PDB file of C-alpha atoms in Angstrom:
ATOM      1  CA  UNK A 274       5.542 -19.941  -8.272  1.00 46.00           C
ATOM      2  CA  UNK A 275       7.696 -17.129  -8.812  1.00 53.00           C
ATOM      3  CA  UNK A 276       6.800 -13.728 -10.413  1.00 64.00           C
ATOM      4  CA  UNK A 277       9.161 -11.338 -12.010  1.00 72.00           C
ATOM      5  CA  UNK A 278       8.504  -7.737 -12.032  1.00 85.00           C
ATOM      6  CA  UNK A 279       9.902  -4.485 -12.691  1.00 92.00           C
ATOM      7  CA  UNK A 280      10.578  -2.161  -9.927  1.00 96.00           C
ATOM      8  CA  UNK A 281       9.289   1.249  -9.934  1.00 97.00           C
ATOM      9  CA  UNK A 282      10.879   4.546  -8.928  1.00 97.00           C
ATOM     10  CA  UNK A 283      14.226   5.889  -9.052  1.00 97.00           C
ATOM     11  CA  UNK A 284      16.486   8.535  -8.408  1.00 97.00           C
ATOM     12  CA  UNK A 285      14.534  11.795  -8.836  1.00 96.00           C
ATOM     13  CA  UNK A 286      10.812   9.740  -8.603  1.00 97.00           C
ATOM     14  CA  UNK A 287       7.718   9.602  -6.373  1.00 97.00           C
ATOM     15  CA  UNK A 288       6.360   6.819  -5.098  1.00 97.00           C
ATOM     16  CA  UNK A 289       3.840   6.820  -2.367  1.00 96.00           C
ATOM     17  CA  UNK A 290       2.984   3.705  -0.615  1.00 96.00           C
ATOM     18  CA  UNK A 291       0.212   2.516   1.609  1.00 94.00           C
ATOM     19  CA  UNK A 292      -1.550  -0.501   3.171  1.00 92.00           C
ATOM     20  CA  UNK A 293      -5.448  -1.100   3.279  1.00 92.00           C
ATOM     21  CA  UNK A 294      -7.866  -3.175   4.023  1.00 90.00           C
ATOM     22  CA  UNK A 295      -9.549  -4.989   1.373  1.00 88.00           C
ATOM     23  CA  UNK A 296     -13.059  -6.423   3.186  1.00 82.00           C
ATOM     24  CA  UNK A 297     -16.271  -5.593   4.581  1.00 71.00           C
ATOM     25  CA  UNK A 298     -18.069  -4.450   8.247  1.00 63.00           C
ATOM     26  CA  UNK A 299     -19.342  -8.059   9.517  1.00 63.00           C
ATOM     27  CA  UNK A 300     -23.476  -7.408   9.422  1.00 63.00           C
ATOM     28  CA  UNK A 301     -22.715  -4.102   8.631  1.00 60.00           C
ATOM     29  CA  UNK A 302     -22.315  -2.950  11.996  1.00 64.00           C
ATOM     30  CA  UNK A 303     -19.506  -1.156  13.983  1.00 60.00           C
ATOM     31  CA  UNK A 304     -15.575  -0.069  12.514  1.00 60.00           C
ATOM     32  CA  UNK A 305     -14.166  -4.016  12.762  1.00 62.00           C
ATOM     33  CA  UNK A 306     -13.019  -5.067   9.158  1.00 66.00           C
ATOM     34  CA  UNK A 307     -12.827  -8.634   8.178  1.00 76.00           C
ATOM     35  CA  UNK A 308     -10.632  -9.498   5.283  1.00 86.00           C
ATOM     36  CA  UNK A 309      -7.286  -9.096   3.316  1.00 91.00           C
ATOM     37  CA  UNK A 310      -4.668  -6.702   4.244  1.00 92.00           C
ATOM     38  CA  UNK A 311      -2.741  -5.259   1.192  1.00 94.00           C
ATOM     39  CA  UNK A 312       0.572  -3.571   1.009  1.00 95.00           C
ATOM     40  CA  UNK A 313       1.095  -1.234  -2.446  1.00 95.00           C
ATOM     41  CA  UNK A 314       2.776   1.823  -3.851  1.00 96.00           C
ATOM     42  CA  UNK A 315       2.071   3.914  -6.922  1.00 96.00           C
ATOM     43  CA  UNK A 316       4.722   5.396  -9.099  1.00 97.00           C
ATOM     44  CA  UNK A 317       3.827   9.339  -9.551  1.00 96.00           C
ATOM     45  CA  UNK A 318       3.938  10.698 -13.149  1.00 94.00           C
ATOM     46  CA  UNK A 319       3.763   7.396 -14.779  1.00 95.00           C
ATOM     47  CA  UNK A 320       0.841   6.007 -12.720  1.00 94.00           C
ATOM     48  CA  UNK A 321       3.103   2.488 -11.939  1.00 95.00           C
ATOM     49  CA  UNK A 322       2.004   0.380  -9.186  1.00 94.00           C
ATOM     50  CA  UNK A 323       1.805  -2.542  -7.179  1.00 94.00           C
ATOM     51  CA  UNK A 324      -0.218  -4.390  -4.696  1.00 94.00           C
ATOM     52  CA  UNK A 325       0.582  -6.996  -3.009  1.00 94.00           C
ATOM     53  CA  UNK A 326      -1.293  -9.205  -0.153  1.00 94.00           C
ATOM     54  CA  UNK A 327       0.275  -9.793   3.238  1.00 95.00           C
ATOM     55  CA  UNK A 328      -0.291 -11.606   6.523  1.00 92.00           C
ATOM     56  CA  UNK A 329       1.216  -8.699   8.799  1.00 91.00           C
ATOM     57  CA  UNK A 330       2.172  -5.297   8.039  1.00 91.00           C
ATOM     58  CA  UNK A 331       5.425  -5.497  10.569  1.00 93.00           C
ATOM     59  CA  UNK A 332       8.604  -3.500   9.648  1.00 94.00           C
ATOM     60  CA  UNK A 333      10.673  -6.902   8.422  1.00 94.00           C
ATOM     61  CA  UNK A 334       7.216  -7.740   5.904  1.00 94.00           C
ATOM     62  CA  UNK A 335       6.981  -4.471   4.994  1.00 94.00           C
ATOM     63  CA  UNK A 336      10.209  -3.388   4.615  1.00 95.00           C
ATOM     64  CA  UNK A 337      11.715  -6.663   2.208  1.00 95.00           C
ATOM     65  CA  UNK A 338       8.502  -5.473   0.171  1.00 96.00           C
ATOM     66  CA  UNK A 339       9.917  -2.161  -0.712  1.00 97.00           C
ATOM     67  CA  UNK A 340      13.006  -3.200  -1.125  1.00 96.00           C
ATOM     68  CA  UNK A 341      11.333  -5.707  -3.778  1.00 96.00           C
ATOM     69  CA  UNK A 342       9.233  -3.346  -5.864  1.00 97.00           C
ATOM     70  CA  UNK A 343      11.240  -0.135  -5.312  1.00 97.00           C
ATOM     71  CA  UNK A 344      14.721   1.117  -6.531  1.00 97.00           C
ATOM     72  CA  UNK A 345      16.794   2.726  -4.003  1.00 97.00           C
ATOM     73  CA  UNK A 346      17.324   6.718  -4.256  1.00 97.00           C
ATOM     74  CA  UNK A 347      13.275   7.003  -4.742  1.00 97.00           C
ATOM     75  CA  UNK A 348      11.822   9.639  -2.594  1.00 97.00           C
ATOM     76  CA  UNK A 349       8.856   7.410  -0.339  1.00 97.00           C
ATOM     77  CA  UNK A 350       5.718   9.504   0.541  1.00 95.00           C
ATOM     78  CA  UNK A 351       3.960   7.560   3.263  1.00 93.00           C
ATOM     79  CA  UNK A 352       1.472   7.988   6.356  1.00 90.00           C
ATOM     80  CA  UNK A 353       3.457   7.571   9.698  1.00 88.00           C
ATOM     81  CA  UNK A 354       2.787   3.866  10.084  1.00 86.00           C
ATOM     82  CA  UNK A 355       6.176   3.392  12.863  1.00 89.00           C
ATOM     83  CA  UNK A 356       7.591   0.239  10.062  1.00 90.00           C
ATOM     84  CA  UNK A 357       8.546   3.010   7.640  1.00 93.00           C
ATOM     85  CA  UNK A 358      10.427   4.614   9.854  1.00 91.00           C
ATOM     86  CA  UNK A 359      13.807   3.202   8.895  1.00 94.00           C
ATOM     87  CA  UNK A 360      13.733   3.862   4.902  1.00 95.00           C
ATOM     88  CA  UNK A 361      15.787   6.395   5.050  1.00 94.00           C
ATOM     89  CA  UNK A 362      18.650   4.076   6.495  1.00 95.00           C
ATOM     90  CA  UNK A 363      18.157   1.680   3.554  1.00 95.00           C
ATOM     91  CA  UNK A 364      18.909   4.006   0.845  1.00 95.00           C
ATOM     92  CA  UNK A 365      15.527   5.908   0.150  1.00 97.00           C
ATOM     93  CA  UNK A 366      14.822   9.587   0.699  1.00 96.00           C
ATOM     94  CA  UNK A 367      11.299   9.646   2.965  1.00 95.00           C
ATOM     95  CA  UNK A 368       8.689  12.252   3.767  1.00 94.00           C
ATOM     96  CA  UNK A 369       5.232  11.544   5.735  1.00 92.00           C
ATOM     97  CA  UNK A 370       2.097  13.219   6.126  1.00 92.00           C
ATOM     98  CA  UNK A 371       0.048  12.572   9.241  1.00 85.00           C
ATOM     99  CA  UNK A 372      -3.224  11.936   8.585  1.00 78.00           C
ATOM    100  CA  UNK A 373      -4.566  12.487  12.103  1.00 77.00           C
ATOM    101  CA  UNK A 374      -3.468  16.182  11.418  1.00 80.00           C
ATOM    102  CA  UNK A 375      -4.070  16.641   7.973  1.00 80.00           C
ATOM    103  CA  UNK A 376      -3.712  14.967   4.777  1.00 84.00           C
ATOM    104  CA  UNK A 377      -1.033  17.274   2.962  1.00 85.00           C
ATOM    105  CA  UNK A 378       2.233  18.085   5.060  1.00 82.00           C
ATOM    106  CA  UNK A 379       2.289  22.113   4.994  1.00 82.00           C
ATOM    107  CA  UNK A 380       6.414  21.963   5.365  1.00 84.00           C
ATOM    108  CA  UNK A 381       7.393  19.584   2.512  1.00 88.00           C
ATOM    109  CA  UNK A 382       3.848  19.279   0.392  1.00 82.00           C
ATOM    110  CA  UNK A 383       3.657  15.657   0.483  1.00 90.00           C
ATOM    111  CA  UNK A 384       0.308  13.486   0.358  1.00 89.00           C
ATOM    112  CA  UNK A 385      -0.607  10.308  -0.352  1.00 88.00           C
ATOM    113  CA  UNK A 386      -3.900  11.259  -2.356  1.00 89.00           C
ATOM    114  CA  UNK A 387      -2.500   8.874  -5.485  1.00 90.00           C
ATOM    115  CA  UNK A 388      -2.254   5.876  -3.400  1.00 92.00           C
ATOM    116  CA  UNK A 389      -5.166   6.622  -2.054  1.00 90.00           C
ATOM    117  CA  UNK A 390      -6.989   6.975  -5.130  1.00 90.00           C
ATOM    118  CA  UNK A 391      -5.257   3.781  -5.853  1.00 92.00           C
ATOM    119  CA  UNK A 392      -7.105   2.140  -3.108  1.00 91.00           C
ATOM    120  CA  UNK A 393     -10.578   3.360  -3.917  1.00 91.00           C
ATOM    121  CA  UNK A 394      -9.902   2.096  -7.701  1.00 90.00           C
ATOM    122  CA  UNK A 395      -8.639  -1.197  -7.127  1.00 90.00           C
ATOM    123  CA  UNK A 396     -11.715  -1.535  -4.247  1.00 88.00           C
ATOM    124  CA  UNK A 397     -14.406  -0.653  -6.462  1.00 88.00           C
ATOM    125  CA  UNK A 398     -13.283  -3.081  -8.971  1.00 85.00           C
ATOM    126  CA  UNK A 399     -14.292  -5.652  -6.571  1.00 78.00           C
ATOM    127  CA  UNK A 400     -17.754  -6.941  -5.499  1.00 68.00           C
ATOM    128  CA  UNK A 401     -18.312  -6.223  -1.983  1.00 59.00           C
ATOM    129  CA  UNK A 402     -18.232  -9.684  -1.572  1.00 51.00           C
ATOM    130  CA  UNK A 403     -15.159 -10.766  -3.069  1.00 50.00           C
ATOM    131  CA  UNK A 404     -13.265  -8.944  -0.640  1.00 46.00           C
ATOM    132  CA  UNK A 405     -12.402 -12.163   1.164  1.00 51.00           C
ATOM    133  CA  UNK A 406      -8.550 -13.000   1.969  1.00 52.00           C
ATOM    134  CA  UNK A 407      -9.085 -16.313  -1.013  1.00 52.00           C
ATOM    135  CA  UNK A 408      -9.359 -13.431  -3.470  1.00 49.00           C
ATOM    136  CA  UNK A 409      -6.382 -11.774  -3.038  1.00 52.00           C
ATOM    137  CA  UNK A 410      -4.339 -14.736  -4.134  1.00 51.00           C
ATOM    138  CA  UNK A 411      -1.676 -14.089  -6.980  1.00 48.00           C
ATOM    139  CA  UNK A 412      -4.038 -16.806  -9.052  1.00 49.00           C
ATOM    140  CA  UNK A 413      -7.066 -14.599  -9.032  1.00 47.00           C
ATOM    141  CA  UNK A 414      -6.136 -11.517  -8.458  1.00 49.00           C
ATOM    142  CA  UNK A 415      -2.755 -10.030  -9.748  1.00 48.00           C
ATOM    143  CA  UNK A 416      -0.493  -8.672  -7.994  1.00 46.00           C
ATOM    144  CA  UNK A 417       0.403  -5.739  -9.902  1.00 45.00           C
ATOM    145  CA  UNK A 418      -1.473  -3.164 -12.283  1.00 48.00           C
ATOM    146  CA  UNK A 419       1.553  -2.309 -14.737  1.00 39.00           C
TER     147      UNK A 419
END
């Protein structure tokens, strides 16, 4: 099946992108996560996004997925997850914020709080036990929120 989409950003836009988790604590005990990993971005000003599931968040999976969903000249905001490292040699302008430190960078002002308000959106629109990897299948759930 393939899905056409529009691609968000620009010259002169935000978009901030992100990957998370989309499952539950097995018996509700310790930090281990079993479930879906999903790759998205959200378009600042006009609220655009996308999410989309993936196997692996490597620099090759992540890296054809922004070059899929985003235009080139958009300015990137992301954490410092090492596969967004090279962005800025494929034609995007890129700032990151280290979360370990703190989550606005006090040199350029970038954050990633719409993404992650993204996550926490998209998350709570789910039962807690929906949060499987079958759900996140581009026949249940969709793969974009334009």
């Amino acid at each position: 099946m393939i899905l056409r989409h529009d691609k968000i950003g620009g010259v002169g836009k935000v978009v901030e992108i992100d990957e998370s988790k989309f499952g539950r604590r097995k018996y509700y005990r310790g930090h281990r996560v079993e479930g879906q990993w999903v790759f998205g971005g959200v378009e600042r000003i006009t609220g655009k996004c996308f999410l989309v599931p993936v196997e692996c968040r490597d620099k090759e999976t992540l890296l054809t997925l922004v070059k899929d969903w985003i235009l080139p000249g958009t300015l990137i905001i992301s954490d410092c997850w090492k596969s967004y490292d090279c962005l800025k040699d494929e034609g995007y302008e890129h700032l990151t914020v280290n979360h370990s430190i703190q989550f606005k960078n006090p040199d350029t002002g970038a954050h990633t709080n719409n993404v992650e308000g993204m996550w926490r959106h998209a998350k709570a629109s789910l039962s807690q036990y929906s949060r499987k990897k079958n759900i996140c299948t581009p026949d249940i759930w969709p793969k974009t929120c334009f």
